[in-house]
Coordinates of C-alpha atoms and ligand atoms in Angstrom, one line a residue:
M282 CA -0.3 0.2 0.0
S283 CA 1.1 3.4 -0.8
L284 CA 1.6 5.8 1.9
P285 CA 0.3 9.6 1.6
P286 CA 3.2 12.2 0.7
H287 CA 2.4 13.3 4.0
D288 CA 1.6 11.7 7.0
T289 CA 0.1 15.1 8.9
H290 CA -1.8 16.8 6.5
E291 CA -2.8 17.7 3.3
V292 CA -1.2 20.2 0.8
F293 CA -3.9 22.5 -1.3
N294 CA -4.3 25.7 -1.6
Q295 CA -0.5 26.0 -3.6
S296 CA 0.0 27.4 -6.5
P297 CA 1.0 24.8 -9.8
P298 CA 4.6 25.6 -10.8
Y299 CA 4.7 28.3 -13.4
E300 CA 6.2 26.0 -16.4
D301 CA 5.7 24.2 -19.8
V302 CA 4.7 28.0 -21.2
D303 CA 4.6 29.7 -24.5
L304 CA 6.0 32.9 -23.2
F305 CA 5.3 34.3 -26.7
S306 CA 1.7 33.5 -26.8
S307 CA 0.9 33.9 -23.2
D308 CA 2.1 37.3 -23.5
R309 CA -0.3 39.9 -25.0
P310 CA 2.1 43.4 -24.9
L311 CA 5.2 41.7 -26.3
Q312 CA 2.7 40.4 -29.2
D313 CA 1.6 43.9 -29.8
A314 CA 5.3 45.8 -29.2
V315 CA 6.4 42.7 -31.6
R316 CA 3.6 43.6 -34.4
A317 CA 3.7 48.0 -34.0
N318 CA 7.6 47.5 -34.8
G319 CA 7.4 45.6 -37.8
A320 CA 8.2 41.6 -37.1
A321 CA 4.7 40.7 -37.2
G322 CA 5.6 38.3 -39.3
D323 CA 7.8 36.6 -37.1
A324 CA 5.1 35.9 -34.5
A325 CA 4.8 31.7 -35.7
A326 CA 8.5 31.5 -34.8
L327 CA 8.5 33.5 -31.9
A328 CA 5.6 31.8 -30.7
D329 CA 7.9 28.2 -31.4
F330 CA 11.0 30.1 -29.5
G331 CA 8.2 30.8 -26.8
R332 CA 7.5 27.3 -25.9
R333 CA 10.6 26.1 -26.2
W334 CA 12.0 28.8 -23.3
G335 CA 9.2 28.4 -21.2
A336 CA 9.2 24.0 -21.3
A337 CA 9.7 23.1 -17.5
E338 CA 13.4 21.6 -18.4
M339 CA 14.6 25.0 -19.8
L340 CA 13.6 26.2 -16.0
W341 CA 15.0 23.2 -14.2
Q342 CA 18.3 23.6 -16.4
A343 CA 18.3 27.4 -15.4
R344 CA 18.9 26.6 -12.0
L345 CA 21.2 24.1 -12.5
A346 CA 23.8 26.3 -14.2
N347 CA 23.0 29.3 -10.9
E348 CA 23.3 27.1 -8.3
N349 CA 26.1 25.1 -9.9
E350 CA 28.7 27.7 -10.3
P351 CA 31.5 27.7 -12.7
R352 CA 35.3 27.6 -10.8
L353 CA 38.8 28.7 -12.4
E354 CA 41.5 26.6 -13.1
R355 CA 44.8 28.1 -13.6
F356 CA 47.2 25.4 -13.8
D357 CA 46.8 21.4 -15.6
A358 CA 48.0 18.8 -13.8
K359 CA 51.6 19.2 -14.6
G360 CA 51.7 22.9 -13.5
F361 CA 51.1 24.8 -17.0
R362 CA 49.0 27.8 -17.1
R363 CA 45.8 27.1 -18.7
D364 CA 43.3 29.9 -17.0
V365 CA 40.4 28.2 -17.9
V366 CA 36.8 28.1 -16.8
V367 CA 35.0 25.1 -16.2
F368 CA 31.1 25.5 -16.3
H369 CA 28.2 22.4 -15.4
P370 CA 26.3 21.7 -19.0
A371 CA 23.6 23.1 -17.9
Y372 CA 25.4 26.4 -18.8
H373 CA 26.6 25.0 -22.1
H374 CA 23.1 24.0 -22.8
F375 CA 21.9 27.6 -22.7
M376 CA 25.1 28.6 -24.9
A377 CA 24.6 26.1 -27.5
E378 CA 20.5 27.2 -27.5
S379 CA 21.4 31.2 -27.8
I380 CA 23.9 30.6 -30.0
G381 CA 21.9 27.6 -32.2
A382 CA 18.7 30.2 -32.4
G383 CA 21.6 32.8 -33.5
L384 CA 20.7 35.5 -30.6
H385 CA 24.5 36.4 -30.6
A386 CA 24.6 37.4 -34.9
M387 CA 21.6 37.5 -36.2
T388 CA 21.5 41.1 -36.4
W389 CA 24.4 41.1 -38.9
Q390 CA 25.1 39.5 -42.6
A391 CA 27.6 37.6 -43.1
D392 CA 29.7 41.0 -43.8
G393 CA 29.4 42.4 -40.6
S394 CA 26.7 45.3 -42.0
P395 CA 23.6 45.2 -40.2
A396 CA 20.6 42.5 -40.6
A397 CA 17.5 44.2 -42.9
P398 CA 15.1 45.1 -40.4
P399 CA 12.8 43.3 -38.3
A400 CA 16.2 42.3 -37.3
E401 CA 17.0 44.0 -34.1
V402 CA 13.2 43.3 -33.3
A403 CA 13.3 39.7 -34.1
R404 CA 15.9 39.2 -31.9
A405 CA 15.0 41.3 -29.2
A406 CA 11.7 39.5 -28.6
R407 CA 14.1 35.9 -28.4
Y408 CA 16.3 37.8 -26.1
Y409 CA 13.2 39.0 -23.8
M410 CA 12.1 35.7 -23.4
V411 CA 15.5 34.3 -22.8
A412 CA 15.8 37.2 -20.1
Q413 CA 13.2 35.1 -18.1
V414 CA 14.6 32.2 -17.6
E415 CA 18.6 32.1 -17.4
N416 CA 20.3 35.6 -17.6
G417 CA 24.4 34.4 -16.8
H418 CA 25.2 33.1 -19.8
M419 CA 23.9 36.2 -21.9
C420 CA 26.7 38.2 -21.0
P421 CA 28.8 36.2 -23.7
V422 CA 25.8 36.3 -26.3
T423 CA 25.3 40.1 -26.2
M424 CA 28.8 40.8 -26.4
T425 CA 29.4 38.9 -29.4
R426 CA 26.6 40.3 -31.0
A427 CA 27.7 43.7 -30.1
A428 CA 31.0 43.3 -30.8
V429 CA 30.9 43.1 -34.8
A430 CA 29.7 47.3 -34.4
A431 CA 33.7 47.6 -33.0
L432 CA 35.0 45.6 -35.2
S433 CA 33.5 47.7 -38.3
A434 CA 36.6 49.6 -37.6
E435 CA 39.4 47.7 -38.6
P436 CA 37.3 45.8 -41.9
A437 CA 39.9 43.5 -42.7
L438 CA 39.9 41.6 -39.2
M439 CA 35.9 41.7 -39.3
A440 CA 36.3 39.7 -42.6
R441 CA 38.2 37.0 -41.0
L442 CA 36.5 37.2 -38.0
M443 CA 32.8 37.2 -39.5
P444 CA 32.7 33.4 -40.5
K445 CA 33.3 32.1 -37.1
I446 CA 30.9 34.7 -35.1
S447 CA 27.9 34.0 -37.6
S448 CA 28.6 30.3 -37.3
R449 CA 25.3 28.9 -35.4
A450 CA 27.8 26.3 -33.6
Y451 CA 28.6 27.0 -30.1
D452 CA 32.1 25.8 -29.7
P453 CA 33.3 25.7 -26.5
A454 CA 36.8 23.9 -27.2
F455 CA 39.7 26.1 -25.5
R456 CA 41.5 25.9 -29.3
P457 CA 42.6 28.8 -30.8
W458 CA 40.0 30.3 -32.8
W459 CA 40.6 30.1 -36.2
E460 CA 40.9 26.4 -35.2
K461 CA 36.9 26.3 -33.7
G462 CA 33.5 26.2 -35.7
G463 CA 32.1 29.0 -34.2
I464 CA 33.4 31.5 -31.4
T465 CA 32.7 34.0 -28.6
L466 CA 33.5 37.8 -28.0
G467 CA 34.3 39.6 -24.3
M468 CA 34.7 43.0 -23.9
G469 CA 37.6 44.3 -20.9
M470 CA 37.0 48.0 -20.2
T471 CA 37.3 48.4 -16.5
E472 CA 40.4 48.6 -14.0
K473 CA 41.1 48.6 -10.4
Q474 CA 41.2 52.4 -10.3
G475 CA 38.1 53.3 -12.5
G476 CA 35.7 51.7 -14.7
S477 CA 33.1 55.0 -15.6
D478 CA 36.1 56.9 -16.1
V479 CA 38.1 54.5 -18.3
R480 CA 40.6 57.1 -19.7
A481 CA 41.9 56.9 -16.4
N482 CA 43.1 53.0 -17.7
T483 CA 46.7 52.0 -17.2
T484 CA 46.9 49.0 -19.2
R485 CA 50.0 49.6 -21.5
A486 CA 50.0 48.2 -25.3
E487 CA 54.0 48.3 -26.9
P488 CA 53.7 48.0 -30.9
A489 CA 55.8 44.8 -32.0
A490 CA 55.7 42.5 -34.7
E491 CA 52.1 41.3 -36.4
G492 CA 50.2 43.2 -33.3
Y493 CA 50.7 44.5 -30.2
R494 CA 52.0 43.7 -26.8
V495 CA 50.0 44.3 -23.7
T496 CA 50.4 44.3 -20.4
G497 CA 48.7 45.6 -17.4
H498 CA 45.1 44.3 -15.8
K499 CA 41.2 44.4 -16.0
W500 CA 39.7 44.3 -12.9
F501 CA 36.0 43.0 -14.4
F502 CA 36.4 40.8 -16.9
S503 CA 33.4 38.3 -17.8
A504 CA 32.9 35.9 -20.1
P505 CA 36.7 35.1 -19.8
M506 CA 36.3 31.6 -22.0
C507 CA 35.5 33.8 -24.6
D508 CA 37.8 33.1 -27.2
A509 CA 38.4 37.0 -28.0
F510 CA 38.2 40.0 -26.3
L511 CA 37.9 44.1 -27.2
V512 CA 39.6 45.6 -24.4
L513 CA 41.3 49.1 -23.9
A514 CA 45.3 50.2 -23.6
Q515 CA 47.5 52.9 -23.6
A516 CA 49.1 52.7 -26.8
P517 CA 52.2 55.4 -27.9
G518 CA 48.6 57.6 -29.7
G519 CA 47.0 57.6 -26.9
L520 CA 43.9 55.3 -25.5
T521 CA 43.1 52.6 -28.1
C522 CA 41.0 49.9 -28.6
F523 CA 42.7 46.3 -29.4
L524 CA 41.3 42.5 -30.2
M525 CA 43.0 40.3 -27.5
P526 CA 42.5 36.3 -28.8
R527 CA 42.9 33.9 -25.8
F528 CA 45.2 32.1 -28.2
A529 CA 48.9 34.0 -29.6
P530 CA 49.3 33.6 -33.9
D531 CA 51.8 31.0 -32.6
G532 CA 49.2 28.5 -31.2
A533 CA 50.7 29.6 -27.7
V534 CA 48.2 29.9 -24.7
N535 CA 48.1 34.3 -24.7
G536 CA 49.3 35.9 -21.9
L537 CA 46.1 36.4 -20.2
R538 CA 46.2 35.5 -16.5
L539 CA 42.8 34.9 -14.6
Q540 CA 43.3 36.0 -11.1
R541 CA 40.4 34.8 -9.9
L542 CA 36.5 34.9 -10.4
K543 CA 33.9 37.7 -8.3
S544 CA 31.7 36.3 -6.1
K545 CA 29.0 37.6 -6.7
L546 CA 25.7 38.5 -5.8
G547 CA 23.5 37.1 -8.7
N548 CA 24.6 36.3 -11.9
R549 CA 25.9 33.6 -10.5
S550 CA 25.9 31.0 -13.8
N551 CA 28.3 33.5 -15.8
A552 CA 31.8 33.7 -14.9
S553 CA 33.5 37.3 -14.2
S554 CA 36.8 37.5 -13.8
E555 CA 39.9 39.7 -12.6
V556 CA 42.9 39.4 -14.9
E557 CA 46.5 40.4 -15.7
F558 CA 47.8 40.9 -18.9
A559 CA 51.3 39.6 -19.2
D560 CA 52.3 40.9 -22.4
A561 CA 49.5 39.4 -23.8
F562 CA 49.5 39.5 -27.9
A563 CA 46.6 41.8 -29.5
L564 CA 45.3 43.7 -32.6
R565 CA 44.5 47.4 -33.1
V566 CA 40.9 47.9 -33.9
G567 CA 40.8 51.2 -35.0
E568 CA 43.3 54.5 -34.7
E569 CA 45.9 54.8 -32.1
G570 CA 44.1 57.4 -29.5
R571 CA 40.5 56.7 -30.7
G572 CA 39.9 53.2 -28.5
V573 CA 36.8 55.5 -26.6
R574 CA 35.0 55.9 -29.9
T575 CA 36.1 52.8 -31.4
I576 CA 34.5 50.5 -28.5
I577 CA 31.5 53.0 -28.0
E578 CA 30.1 51.3 -30.8
M579 CA 30.2 48.1 -29.1
V580 CA 28.4 49.4 -25.6
T581 CA 25.6 51.0 -26.9
L582 CA 24.4 47.5 -28.3
T583 CA 25.2 46.0 -24.8
R584 CA 23.3 49.0 -23.3
L585 CA 20.6 48.6 -25.2
D586 CA 20.4 44.7 -24.1
C587 CA 20.6 45.2 -20.7
A588 CA 17.5 47.1 -21.4
V589 CA 15.8 44.4 -22.9
S590 CA 17.0 41.9 -20.6
S591 CA 15.8 44.1 -17.6
A592 CA 12.2 44.2 -18.8
G593 CA 12.8 40.1 -19.6
I594 CA 13.1 40.0 -15.8
M595 CA 10.2 42.1 -14.8
R596 CA 8.7 40.5 -17.7
M597 CA 8.7 36.7 -15.8
A598 CA 8.5 38.5 -12.1
L599 CA 4.8 39.6 -13.2
A600 CA 3.9 36.3 -14.9
Q601 CA 5.0 34.1 -12.0
A602 CA 3.1 37.0 -9.6
V603 CA -0.6 36.8 -11.5
H604 CA 0.1 32.7 -11.6
H605 CA 0.5 32.6 -8.3
A606 CA -2.4 35.3 -7.3
R607 CA -4.9 33.5 -9.8
H608 CA -4.3 30.4 -8.1
R609 CA -3.7 31.0 -4.5
T610 CA -7.1 32.1 -2.1
V611 CA -6.8 34.1 0.7
F612 CA -9.8 34.7 3.7
Q613 CA -12.4 32.6 1.3
K614 CA -11.5 34.6 -2.1
R615 CA -8.8 34.5 -4.7
L616 CA -5.7 36.2 -4.3
A617 CA -6.6 37.8 -7.8
D618 CA -10.2 38.7 -7.0
Q619 CA -9.0 40.8 -3.9
P620 CA -9.4 44.6 -4.9
M621 CA -6.2 45.6 -3.3
M622 CA -3.8 42.7 -5.0
R623 CA -5.6 43.6 -8.4
T624 CA -4.5 47.0 -8.3
V625 CA -1.0 46.3 -7.2
L626 CA -1.0 43.7 -9.8
A627 CA -2.5 45.7 -12.7
D628 CA 0.2 48.6 -11.2
L629 CA 3.1 45.9 -12.1
A630 CA 1.2 45.0 -15.4
I631 CA 1.4 48.5 -16.8
E632 CA 4.8 49.2 -15.9
V633 CA 6.0 46.0 -17.9
E634 CA 3.5 47.2 -20.6
A635 CA 5.4 50.8 -20.8
V636 CA 8.7 49.0 -20.8
V637 CA 8.7 46.4 -23.0
A638 CA 7.1 48.7 -25.3
L639 CA 9.8 51.0 -24.7
V640 CA 12.6 48.8 -26.0
M641 CA 10.8 47.1 -28.8
R642 CA 10.6 50.7 -30.0
L643 CA 14.2 51.5 -29.3
C644 CA 14.7 48.4 -31.2
R645 CA 12.8 49.3 -34.4
S646 CA 15.0 53.1 -34.2
I647 CA 18.2 50.9 -34.1
D648 CA 16.7 48.7 -37.2
F649 CA 16.2 51.9 -39.6
A650 CA 19.8 53.8 -38.5
P651 CA 21.5 52.8 -41.3
R652 CA 18.7 54.3 -43.7
D653 CA 16.9 56.9 -41.7
S654 CA 18.3 59.8 -39.9
G655 CA 15.6 60.5 -37.7
E656 CA 15.7 57.2 -36.3
A657 CA 19.2 57.0 -35.8
A658 CA 19.2 60.3 -33.7
R659 CA 16.3 58.9 -31.9
A660 CA 18.7 55.6 -31.1
R661 CA 21.6 57.7 -30.0
L662 CA 19.0 60.4 -27.4
L663 CA 17.0 57.3 -26.1
T664 CA 19.3 54.6 -25.8
P665 CA 21.0 55.8 -22.4
A666 CA 17.6 57.3 -21.3
V667 CA 16.1 53.7 -21.6
K668 CA 19.2 51.8 -20.4
Y669 CA 19.1 53.9 -17.3
W670 CA 15.3 53.8 -16.7
V671 CA 14.5 49.9 -18.0
C672 CA 17.2 49.0 -15.3
K673 CA 17.2 51.4 -12.5
S674 CA 13.0 50.1 -12.3
A675 CA 14.3 46.6 -12.3
P676 CA 15.1 46.1 -8.5
G677 CA 12.0 47.7 -6.9
F678 CA 9.5 46.2 -8.9
V679 CA 10.8 42.3 -8.7
Y680 CA 10.9 43.1 -5.0
E681 CA 7.1 43.9 -5.2
A682 CA 6.4 41.3 -7.5
M683 CA 8.0 38.5 -5.1
E684 CA 5.5 39.9 -1.6
C685 CA 2.5 39.0 -4.4
L686 CA 3.5 35.2 -3.8
G687 CA 4.4 36.0 0.2
G688 CA 6.9 33.4 1.7
N689 CA 7.0 31.2 -1.2
G690 CA 8.4 34.1 -3.4
Y691 CA 11.3 34.3 -0.9
V692 CA 12.7 30.9 -0.8
E693 CA 15.1 29.6 -3.9
E694 CA 13.5 26.7 -5.3
G695 CA 11.4 29.7 -6.9
M696 CA 12.3 31.7 -8.9
L697 CA 11.9 35.1 -7.8
A698 CA 15.0 34.9 -5.1
R699 CA 17.3 34.2 -8.3
L700 CA 15.5 37.2 -10.4
Y701 CA 15.9 39.3 -7.5
R702 CA 19.6 39.1 -7.2
E703 CA 20.1 39.0 -11.2
A704 CA 17.6 42.7 -10.9
P705 CA 20.4 45.2 -10.0
V706 CA 23.2 44.0 -12.3
N707 CA 22.6 45.9 -15.6
A708 CA 22.2 49.0 -14.1
I709 CA 25.6 49.0 -13.1
W710 CA 27.6 47.4 -15.6
E711 CA 27.7 48.9 -19.3
G712 CA 27.3 52.3 -17.7
C713 CA 25.9 53.1 -14.7
G714 CA 22.8 55.2 -13.5
N715 CA 24.2 58.3 -13.4
V716 CA 27.1 57.5 -15.9
M717 CA 24.0 57.4 -18.6
C718 CA 21.8 60.3 -17.5
L719 CA 25.6 62.3 -18.0
D720 CA 25.3 60.6 -21.4
V721 CA 21.7 61.5 -22.4
L722 CA 22.6 65.3 -21.4
R723 CA 25.7 64.9 -23.6
A724 CA 24.0 63.7 -26.5
F725 CA 21.2 66.3 -25.8
G726 CA 23.9 69.0 -26.2
R727 CA 25.6 67.8 -29.4
D728 CA 22.8 67.3 -31.1
A729 CA 20.5 70.2 -30.1
E730 CA 17.8 70.4 -33.3
P731 CA 17.2 66.1 -33.7
A732 CA 16.7 66.3 -29.8
R733 CA 14.2 69.4 -30.0
A734 CA 12.7 66.9 -33.3
L735 CA 12.7 64.2 -31.1
L736 CA 10.4 65.7 -28.0
D737 CA 8.1 66.9 -31.0
A738 CA 7.8 63.3 -32.7
L739 CA 7.4 62.0 -28.7
V740 CA 4.3 64.4 -28.0
R741 CA 3.4 64.2 -31.3
A742 CA 2.9 60.4 -30.0
C743 CA 1.2 61.0 -27.4
G744 CA -1.5 62.8 -28.7
D745 CA -3.8 64.9 -26.2
L746 CA -2.2 62.0 -23.4
P747 CA -2.2 64.1 -20.2
G748 CA 1.4 65.3 -19.0
A749 CA 2.9 64.3 -22.3
A750 CA 3.3 68.1 -23.8
S751 CA 4.2 69.4 -20.0
A752 CA 6.9 66.8 -19.9
A753 CA 8.5 68.0 -22.8
S754 CA 8.6 71.0 -22.1
A755 CA 10.1 71.0 -18.5
I756 CA 12.8 68.9 -20.2
A757 CA 13.6 71.1 -22.8
D758 CA 13.9 74.0 -20.1
A759 CA 16.0 71.9 -17.9
L760 CA 18.4 70.7 -20.6
G761 CA 19.5 74.6 -20.8
K762 CA 20.0 75.4 -17.5
A763 CA 23.6 75.7 -15.4
D764 CA 22.0 72.8 -13.4
A765 CA 21.1 70.5 -15.7
E766 CA 23.8 67.8 -14.4
A767 CA 22.7 68.1 -10.7
R768 CA 18.9 67.5 -11.9
A769 CA 19.9 65.2 -14.6
R770 CA 18.5 61.9 -12.7
A771 CA 14.4 63.5 -12.8
L772 CA 15.3 64.8 -16.3
V773 CA 16.0 61.5 -17.7
E774 CA 13.2 59.5 -15.9
Q775 CA 10.7 62.1 -17.6
L776 CA 12.3 61.6 -21.1
A777 CA 11.8 57.8 -20.5
Q778 CA 8.7 57.7 -19.5
L779 CA 7.5 60.2 -22.3
A780 CA 9.3 58.2 -24.5
A781 CA 7.4 55.0 -22.8
T782 CA 4.0 56.9 -23.4
A783 CA 4.3 57.2 -26.9
A784 CA 5.7 53.5 -27.6
L785 CA 2.6 52.3 -25.6
A786 CA 0.2 55.2 -27.9
E787 CA 1.8 53.0 -31.2
S788 CA 1.6 49.8 -29.4
A789 CA -0.7 49.1 -26.6
P790 CA -4.8 49.9 -26.8
P791 CA -5.5 53.2 -26.0
Q792 CA -6.9 52.1 -22.5
V793 CA -3.1 51.2 -21.3
A794 CA -1.3 54.6 -22.8
A795 CA -3.9 56.4 -21.3
A796 CA -3.6 55.0 -17.6
Y797 CA -0.3 55.1 -17.9
A798 CA 0.1 58.7 -18.5
Q799 CA -2.1 59.6 -16.1
S800 CA -0.3 57.4 -13.5
R801 CA 3.0 58.5 -14.4
L802 CA 3.6 61.7 -16.6
A803 CA 0.6 63.3 -14.8
R804 CA 2.1 62.0 -11.9
S805 CA -0.9 61.1 -10.0
R806 CA 0.7 57.9 -8.1
G807 CA 2.2 57.3 -5.1
A808 CA 5.8 55.4 -4.2
T809 CA 4.7 52.0 -4.4
Y810 CA 2.8 49.8 -6.6
G811 CA -1.0 49.2 -6.1
T812 CA -1.2 53.3 -5.8
A813 CA -2.2 54.0 -9.4
P814 CA -5.4 55.6 -9.9
L815 CA -6.8 52.5 -12.1
A816 CA -10.5 52.1 -13.0
G817 CA -12.0 48.8 -13.0
E818 CA -12.1 47.8 -16.6
V819 CA -8.8 49.1 -17.3
T820 CA -7.7 47.0 -14.2
A821 CA -9.2 44.3 -15.9
L822 CA -7.9 45.0 -19.3
L823 CA -4.2 45.1 -17.9
L824 CA -4.5 41.4 -15.7
G825 CA -5.8 39.8 -18.7
R826 CA -3.4 40.8 -21.0
A827 CA -0.6 40.6 -18.8
L828 CA -0.8 36.5 -18.7
E829 CA -3.0 34.9 -21.7
V830 CA -3.9 31.3 -21.0
Ligands
FAD1059 C1 29.2 41.5 -12.6 C2 30.2 42.4 -13.5 C3 30.5 42.2 -14.2 C4 31.6 42.9 -15.1 N1 32.0 42.6 -16.0 C5 32.8 43.7 -16.9 C6 33.2 43.5 -18.4 O1 33.0 42.3 -18.9 N2 34.1 44.2 -18.8 C7 34.1 45.5 -18.2 O2 35.0 46.2 -18.7 N3 33.8 45.5 -17.1 C8 32.8 44.8 -16.3 N4 32.2 45.1 -15.2 C9 32.9 46.4 -14.7 C10 31.3 47.6 -14.8 O3 30.7 48.2 -16.3 C11 31.8 48.6 -13.8 O4 31.9 48.3 -12.1 C12 31.1 49.9 -13.9 O5 31.2 50.4 -15.6 C13 31.5 51.3 -13.0 O6 32.7 51.3 -13.0 P1 33.2 51.4 -10.9 O7 32.9 49.6 -11.0 O8 34.8 51.8 -11.5 O9 32.9 52.5 -10.8 P2 33.2 53.9 -10.8 O10 33.3 54.7 -12.2 O11 33.7 54.4 -9.3 O12 31.2 54.7 -10.7 C14 31.0 54.4 -9.2 C15 29.9 55.4 -9.4 O13 30.0 56.5 -9.1 C16 29.1 57.3 -9.8 N5 29.1 58.1 -11.3 C17 31.1 57.9 -11.9 N6 31.2 59.4 -12.7 C18 30.0 60.0 -12.2 C19 30.2 61.6 -12.5 N7 30.7 62.3 -13.6 N8 28.5 61.9 -11.6 C20 28.2 61.6 -11.2 N9 28.4 60.5 -10.7 C21 29.3 59.5 -10.8 C22 28.4 56.2 -11.1 O14 27.1 56.0 -11.9 C23 28.6 54.9 -9.9 O15 27.6 55.2 -9.5 C24 31.2 44.1 -14.5 C25 30.9 44.7 -12.8 C26 29.8 43.2 -12.7 C27 29.3 44.3 -11.2

């Protein structure tokens, strides 16, 4: 006779696991944003992708990848230096999935030029779903796709690398890049004395036969098992960008000495190392002295991915909260029917509506930038604002979603605890919050005419939605003032919310755009979720759209 699982009680009133879901078809705001930004034709493939990534097995592998952290092996059994990182098979599983799907390269053509629209939107939709499942492996995937933008400064080098970069075969072997079926690329800028101010880099590069020899260090050096890295170092002509491979041209292991792996708050499946460069071989990318100009092409795209990824993290936190509330009964009523919980969930849902609309609209600008100067300016002006706002929003958002699950939200077997630890990093790396705001000021100062045109376009898109016109004039006024830097956060926040309202006006139902404008731009909301004045029918609309069954 089989015994019941518990002798003492029956387990009931627990929500079923949130797994085996279609991450695309259950997400109406994502479907709307994809359609509004030109990728409707990709919907069937996105639904396949959403089912694959929402499978219970994927969610389980994500847990394994994060609970079994990578390990540094500096020497082999005979004492030779190797400096390799050993990962759990689950990490390799995700790398193979994402690279197999082309997330590291699908926005480029074979020669490294941008792919035709809607490549950026289509990739971002996939990236957004991947971010809901496993974040650590996305670091090398992001850096690989973004590195191509910097490599365009060196066409001959790009031509050699592109066949390996664009391959959809994940090849984790520790071998020279030219012998491998596919490669990944990383990035090294941050040193001990400064990360935001990279001009303070002390790493030196001396011209040598075939290239340069680099000596120095990097204090944060993520995904060190990439096959090559774009690094900044001081050449005779000033700060310069280099490509530093793991193997020197003669096939010897190059002088990248991994010192240790960071012990991190989150992002645990990914290895982030400290590295010293001991006379390491490197090739110059772009002219000497133009290192920041060259690598910024890469950084712009990694910043975009930070925003898309934070939006994905928020989406998964919301989905978990709504799912739980629909199945949990408290005080004889489902949580999802309790009036105050409905307002909390709807206030969370409208935030995700806004961030997904915002990032997908930005991706459309990047899609069209090569052929439309207005979209190029929009991308330039808004990328730092979107990175700032979306990444900053994620940690507080995940915390509130976690509370919707009560105690179950706080334990490691569920997903919220990992999402909560993951959420802050996107705001820190690739330019912290203040640095993003300074970037917005710089971009608006440099491109004054396109900036005015952008504000006008945003207001036009918003129509007569509350708060839009006054937000735009407040931003324009503040930009010219002497204290603009001191007030930059307020200004950038308003800009991002104005852009989000405009994006919602283009992709979401009018009631959603109006409720967002009313509660965010017209500022009729308190400091916590659940304080937005949302009408009953808007609440019902938001909750239905958030998780379609
Ligand atoms: C997990 C992880 C992985 C990473 N991986 C990599 C990697 O692979 N490659 C790499 O190059 N870097 C990497 N980084 C480093 C990251 O990009 C830097 O930490 C970041 O750019 C900030 O630099 P910093 O730590 O030196 O801080 P600082 O530059 O000292 O900044 C500290 C604070 O000061 C603020 N600040 C700076 N300037 C101003 C100003 N003018 N006015 C007002 N405030 C200002 C910043 O916003 C920040 O809040 C990683 C970081 C983490 C956490």
